[in-house]
Tab-separated table of C-alpha atoms in Angstrom:
chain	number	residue	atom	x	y	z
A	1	UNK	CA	15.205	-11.067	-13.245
A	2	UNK	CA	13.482	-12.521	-16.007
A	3	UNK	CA	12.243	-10.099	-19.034
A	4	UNK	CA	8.899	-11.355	-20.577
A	5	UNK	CA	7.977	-9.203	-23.765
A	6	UNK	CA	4.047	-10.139	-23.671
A	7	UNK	CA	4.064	-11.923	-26.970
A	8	UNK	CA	4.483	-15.798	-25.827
A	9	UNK	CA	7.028	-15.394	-23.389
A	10	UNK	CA	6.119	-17.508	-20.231
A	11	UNK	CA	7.443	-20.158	-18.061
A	12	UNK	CA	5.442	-23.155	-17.002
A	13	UNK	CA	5.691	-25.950	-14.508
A	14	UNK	CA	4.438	-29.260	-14.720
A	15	UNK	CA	1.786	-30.118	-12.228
A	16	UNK	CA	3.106	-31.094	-8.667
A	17	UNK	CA	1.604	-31.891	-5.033
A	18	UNK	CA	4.226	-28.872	-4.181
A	19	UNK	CA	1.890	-26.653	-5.930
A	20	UNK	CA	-1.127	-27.927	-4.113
A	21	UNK	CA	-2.209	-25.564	-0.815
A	22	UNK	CA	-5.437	-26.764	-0.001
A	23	UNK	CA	-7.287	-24.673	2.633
A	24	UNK	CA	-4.085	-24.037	4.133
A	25	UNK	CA	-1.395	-21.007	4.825
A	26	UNK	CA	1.056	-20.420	2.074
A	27	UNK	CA	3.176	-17.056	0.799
A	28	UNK	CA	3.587	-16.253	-3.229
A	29	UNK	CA	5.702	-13.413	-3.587
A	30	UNK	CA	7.760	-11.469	-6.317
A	31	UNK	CA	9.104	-8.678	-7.454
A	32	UNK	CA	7.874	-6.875	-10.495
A	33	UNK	CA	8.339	-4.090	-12.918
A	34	UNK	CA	5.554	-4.098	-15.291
A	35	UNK	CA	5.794	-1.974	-18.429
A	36	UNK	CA	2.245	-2.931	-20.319
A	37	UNK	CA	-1.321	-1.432	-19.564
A	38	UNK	CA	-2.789	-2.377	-22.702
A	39	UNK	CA	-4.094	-5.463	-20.664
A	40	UNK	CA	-4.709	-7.178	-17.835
A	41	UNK	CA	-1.588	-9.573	-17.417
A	42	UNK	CA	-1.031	-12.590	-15.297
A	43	UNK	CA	2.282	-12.770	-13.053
A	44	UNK	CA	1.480	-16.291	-11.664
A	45	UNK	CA	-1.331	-19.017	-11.624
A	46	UNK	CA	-2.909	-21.812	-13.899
A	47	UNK	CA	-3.130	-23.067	-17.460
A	48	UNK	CA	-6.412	-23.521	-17.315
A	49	UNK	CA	-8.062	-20.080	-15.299
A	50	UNK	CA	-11.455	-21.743	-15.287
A	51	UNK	CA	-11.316	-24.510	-13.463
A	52	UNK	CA	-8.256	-23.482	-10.991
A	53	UNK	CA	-7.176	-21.580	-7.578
A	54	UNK	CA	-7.225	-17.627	-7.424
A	55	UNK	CA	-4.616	-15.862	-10.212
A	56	UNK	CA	-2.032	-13.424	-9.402
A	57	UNK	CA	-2.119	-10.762	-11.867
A	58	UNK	CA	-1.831	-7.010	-12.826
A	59	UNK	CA	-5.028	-5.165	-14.001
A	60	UNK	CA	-5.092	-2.956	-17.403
A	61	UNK	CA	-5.107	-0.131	-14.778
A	62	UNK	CA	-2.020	-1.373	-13.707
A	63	UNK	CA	-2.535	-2.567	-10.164
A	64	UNK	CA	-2.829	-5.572	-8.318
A	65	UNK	CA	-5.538	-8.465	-8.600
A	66	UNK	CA	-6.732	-11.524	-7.402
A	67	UNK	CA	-9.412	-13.280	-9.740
A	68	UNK	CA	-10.794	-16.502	-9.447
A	69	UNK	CA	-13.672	-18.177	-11.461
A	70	UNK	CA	-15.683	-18.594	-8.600
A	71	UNK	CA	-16.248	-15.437	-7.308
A	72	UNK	CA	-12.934	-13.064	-6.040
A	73	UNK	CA	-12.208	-10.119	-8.167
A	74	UNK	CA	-10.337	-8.333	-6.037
A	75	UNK	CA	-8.008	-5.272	-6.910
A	76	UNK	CA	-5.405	-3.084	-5.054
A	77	UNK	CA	-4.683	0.386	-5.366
A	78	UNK	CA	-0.945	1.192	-6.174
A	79	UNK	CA	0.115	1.886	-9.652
A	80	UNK	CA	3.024	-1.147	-10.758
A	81	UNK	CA	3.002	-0.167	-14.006
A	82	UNK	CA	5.310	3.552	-13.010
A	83	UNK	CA	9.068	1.917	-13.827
A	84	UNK	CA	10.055	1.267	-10.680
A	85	UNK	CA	10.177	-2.369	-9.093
A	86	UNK	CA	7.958	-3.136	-6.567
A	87	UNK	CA	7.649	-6.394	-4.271
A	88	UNK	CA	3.805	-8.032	-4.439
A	89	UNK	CA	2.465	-10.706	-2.209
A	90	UNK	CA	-0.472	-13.159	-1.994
A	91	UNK	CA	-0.269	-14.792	1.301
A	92	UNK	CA	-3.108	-16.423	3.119
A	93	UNK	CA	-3.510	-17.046	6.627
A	94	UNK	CA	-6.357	-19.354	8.546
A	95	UNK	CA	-9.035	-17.846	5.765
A	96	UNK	CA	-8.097	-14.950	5.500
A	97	UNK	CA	-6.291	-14.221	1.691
A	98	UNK	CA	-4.145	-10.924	1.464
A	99	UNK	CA	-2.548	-8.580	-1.196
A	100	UNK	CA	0.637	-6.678	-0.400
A	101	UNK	CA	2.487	-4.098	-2.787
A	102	UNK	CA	6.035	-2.670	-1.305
A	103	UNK	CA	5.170	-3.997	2.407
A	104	UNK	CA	1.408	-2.202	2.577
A	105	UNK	CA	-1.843	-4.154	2.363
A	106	UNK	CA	-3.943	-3.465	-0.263
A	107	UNK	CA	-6.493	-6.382	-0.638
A	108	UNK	CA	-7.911	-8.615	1.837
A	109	UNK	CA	-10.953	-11.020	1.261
A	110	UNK	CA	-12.277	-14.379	3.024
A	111	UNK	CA	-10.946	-17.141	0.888
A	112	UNK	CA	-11.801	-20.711	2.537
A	113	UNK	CA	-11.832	-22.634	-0.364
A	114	UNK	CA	-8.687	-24.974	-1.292
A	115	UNK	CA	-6.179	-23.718	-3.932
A	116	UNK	CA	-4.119	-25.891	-6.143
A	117	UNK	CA	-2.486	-24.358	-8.914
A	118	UNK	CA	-2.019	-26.836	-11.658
A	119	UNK	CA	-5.574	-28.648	-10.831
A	120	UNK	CA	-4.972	-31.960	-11.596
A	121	UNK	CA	-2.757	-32.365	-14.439
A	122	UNK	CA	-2.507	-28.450	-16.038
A	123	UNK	CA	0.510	-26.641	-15.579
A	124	UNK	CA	1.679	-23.369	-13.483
A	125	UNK	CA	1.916	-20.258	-15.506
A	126	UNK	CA	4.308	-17.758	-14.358
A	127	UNK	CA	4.014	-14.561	-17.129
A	128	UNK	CA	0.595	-15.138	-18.368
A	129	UNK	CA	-2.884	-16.268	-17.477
A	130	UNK	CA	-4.665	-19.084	-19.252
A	131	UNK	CA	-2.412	-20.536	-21.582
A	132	UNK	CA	-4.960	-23.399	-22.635
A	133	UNK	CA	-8.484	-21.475	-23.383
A	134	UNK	CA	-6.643	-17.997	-24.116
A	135	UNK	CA	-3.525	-18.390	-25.841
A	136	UNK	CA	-1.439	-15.307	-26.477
A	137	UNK	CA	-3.846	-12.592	-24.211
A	138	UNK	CA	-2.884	-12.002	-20.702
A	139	UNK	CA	0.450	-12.181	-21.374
A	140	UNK	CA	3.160	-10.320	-18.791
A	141	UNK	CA	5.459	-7.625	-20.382
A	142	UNK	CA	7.989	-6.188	-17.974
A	143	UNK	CA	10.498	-8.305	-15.347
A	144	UNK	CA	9.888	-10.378	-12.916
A	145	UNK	CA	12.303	-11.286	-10.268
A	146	UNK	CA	12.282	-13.551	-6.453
A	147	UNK	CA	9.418	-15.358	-7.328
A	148	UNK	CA	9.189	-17.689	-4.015
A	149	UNK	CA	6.577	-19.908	-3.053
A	150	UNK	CA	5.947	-20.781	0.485
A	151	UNK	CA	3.565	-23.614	1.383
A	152	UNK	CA	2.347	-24.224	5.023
A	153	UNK	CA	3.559	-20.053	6.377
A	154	UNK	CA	1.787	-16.867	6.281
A	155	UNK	CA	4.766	-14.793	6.002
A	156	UNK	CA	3.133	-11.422	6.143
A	157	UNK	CA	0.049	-10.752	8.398
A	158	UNK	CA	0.381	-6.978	8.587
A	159	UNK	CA	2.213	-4.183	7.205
A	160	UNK	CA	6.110	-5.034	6.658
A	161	UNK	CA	9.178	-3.411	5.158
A	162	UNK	CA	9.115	-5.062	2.238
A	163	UNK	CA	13.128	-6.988	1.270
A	164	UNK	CA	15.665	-5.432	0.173
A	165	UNK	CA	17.993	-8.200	-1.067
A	166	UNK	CA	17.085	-11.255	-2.809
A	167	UNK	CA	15.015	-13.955	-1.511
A	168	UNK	CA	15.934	-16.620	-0.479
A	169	UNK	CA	14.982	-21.071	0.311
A	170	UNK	CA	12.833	-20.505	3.637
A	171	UNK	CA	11.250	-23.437	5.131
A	172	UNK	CA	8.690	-24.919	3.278
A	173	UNK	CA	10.152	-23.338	0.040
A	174	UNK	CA	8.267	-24.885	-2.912
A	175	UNK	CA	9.766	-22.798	-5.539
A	176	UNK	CA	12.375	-19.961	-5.756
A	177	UNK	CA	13.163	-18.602	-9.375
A	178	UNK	CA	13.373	-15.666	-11.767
C-alpha cells in the first residue's frame, strides 16, 4: 500500500485519453484504511474539482462520497475511518453510477453525463482533491492499496464478496497501482 500522511502527500498523473470514460461503463476500485476525520479527503479524481468528472472521496464523517460540481453529492453509510481496510468501488453501468464498500452497495444515482478525469490538460489526483484551486485541504491520511481502473466494464452490478488478494491487469486495465 501506499501511506499518505494528509500534509502534501499525493500522486498525480498526467492527463491521458486512458483516463477519459465518456458516457460509458468503467470500474475504479481500491482498498483503503483511512485514519483522518478532521476532513473530507479525496481518494481519487481531478486537479481541478470544478470543472471535472465526479470525485471519489471520504466524508469528515468518514464514509463514502461521490461529489461532482454539477450536481451529485452523494454519500454512503459505512464507517472507513474504524482501522480496518475496506475495499470501495465506483463503477458505472449504462447510466446508472454505483458506490460499493466491502462488496455491499451503498450509493446509487443516475449519472449520464461523460466523465474524464484530467479534463483536458489537468492531472489525476490520487490522495487528495483539488490540487489547483485548494492546495493542501482535502488531503488523504491513511493507506491506500489496488487502486485499478477499468474502462469499458461494469465489474460490479450487485452485491459481491468483495477480493481477497490483490488485484490484478483485467481487460481494459487503465491503471493498476498503490
Amino acid at each position: 500500500s501506499v501511506y499518505f500522511d494528509g500534509t502534501g502527500d499525493y500522486l498525480q498523473l498526467a492527463d491521458s485519453a486512458d483516463f477519459d470514460m465518456g458516457t460509458g461503463d468503467f470500474t475504479l476500485e481500491c482498498f483503503v484504511n483511512s485514519i483522518d476525520d478532521s476532513d473530507y479527503q479525496g481518494v481519487f479524481g481531478s486537479g481541478d474539482y470544478d470543472n471535472d468528472a465526479v470525485i471519489l472521496q471520504i466524508t469528515n464523517a468518514g464514509v463514502l462520497r461521490f461529489t461532482q460540481p454539477s450536481g451529485i453529492d452523494e454519500s454512503g453509510t459505512t464507517d472507513l475511518q474504524d482501522g480496518a481496510w475496506h475495499h470501495i468501488v465506483m463503477c458505472r453501468s449504462g447510466t446508472t453510477l454505483k458506490g460499493f464498500v466491502d462488496g455491499r452497495e451503498e450509493i446509487s444515482v443516475t449519472y449520464s453525463s461523460g466523465i474524464d478525469w484530467g479534463h483536458s490538460s489537468n492531472i489525476i489526483v490520487i490522495g487528495a482533491v483539488d490540487v489547483t484551486d485548494y492546495p493542501g485541504q482535502y488531503q488523504y491520511k491513511g493507506h491506500i492499496s489496488n487502486l485499478r481502473l477499468v474502462k469499458g466494464t461494469a465489474l460490479y452490478t450487485a452485491a459481491f464478496t468483495p477480493p481477497s488478494a490483490p488485484l490484478t491487469n483485467v481487460t481494459n486495465t487503465k491503471l493498476l497501482c498503490c
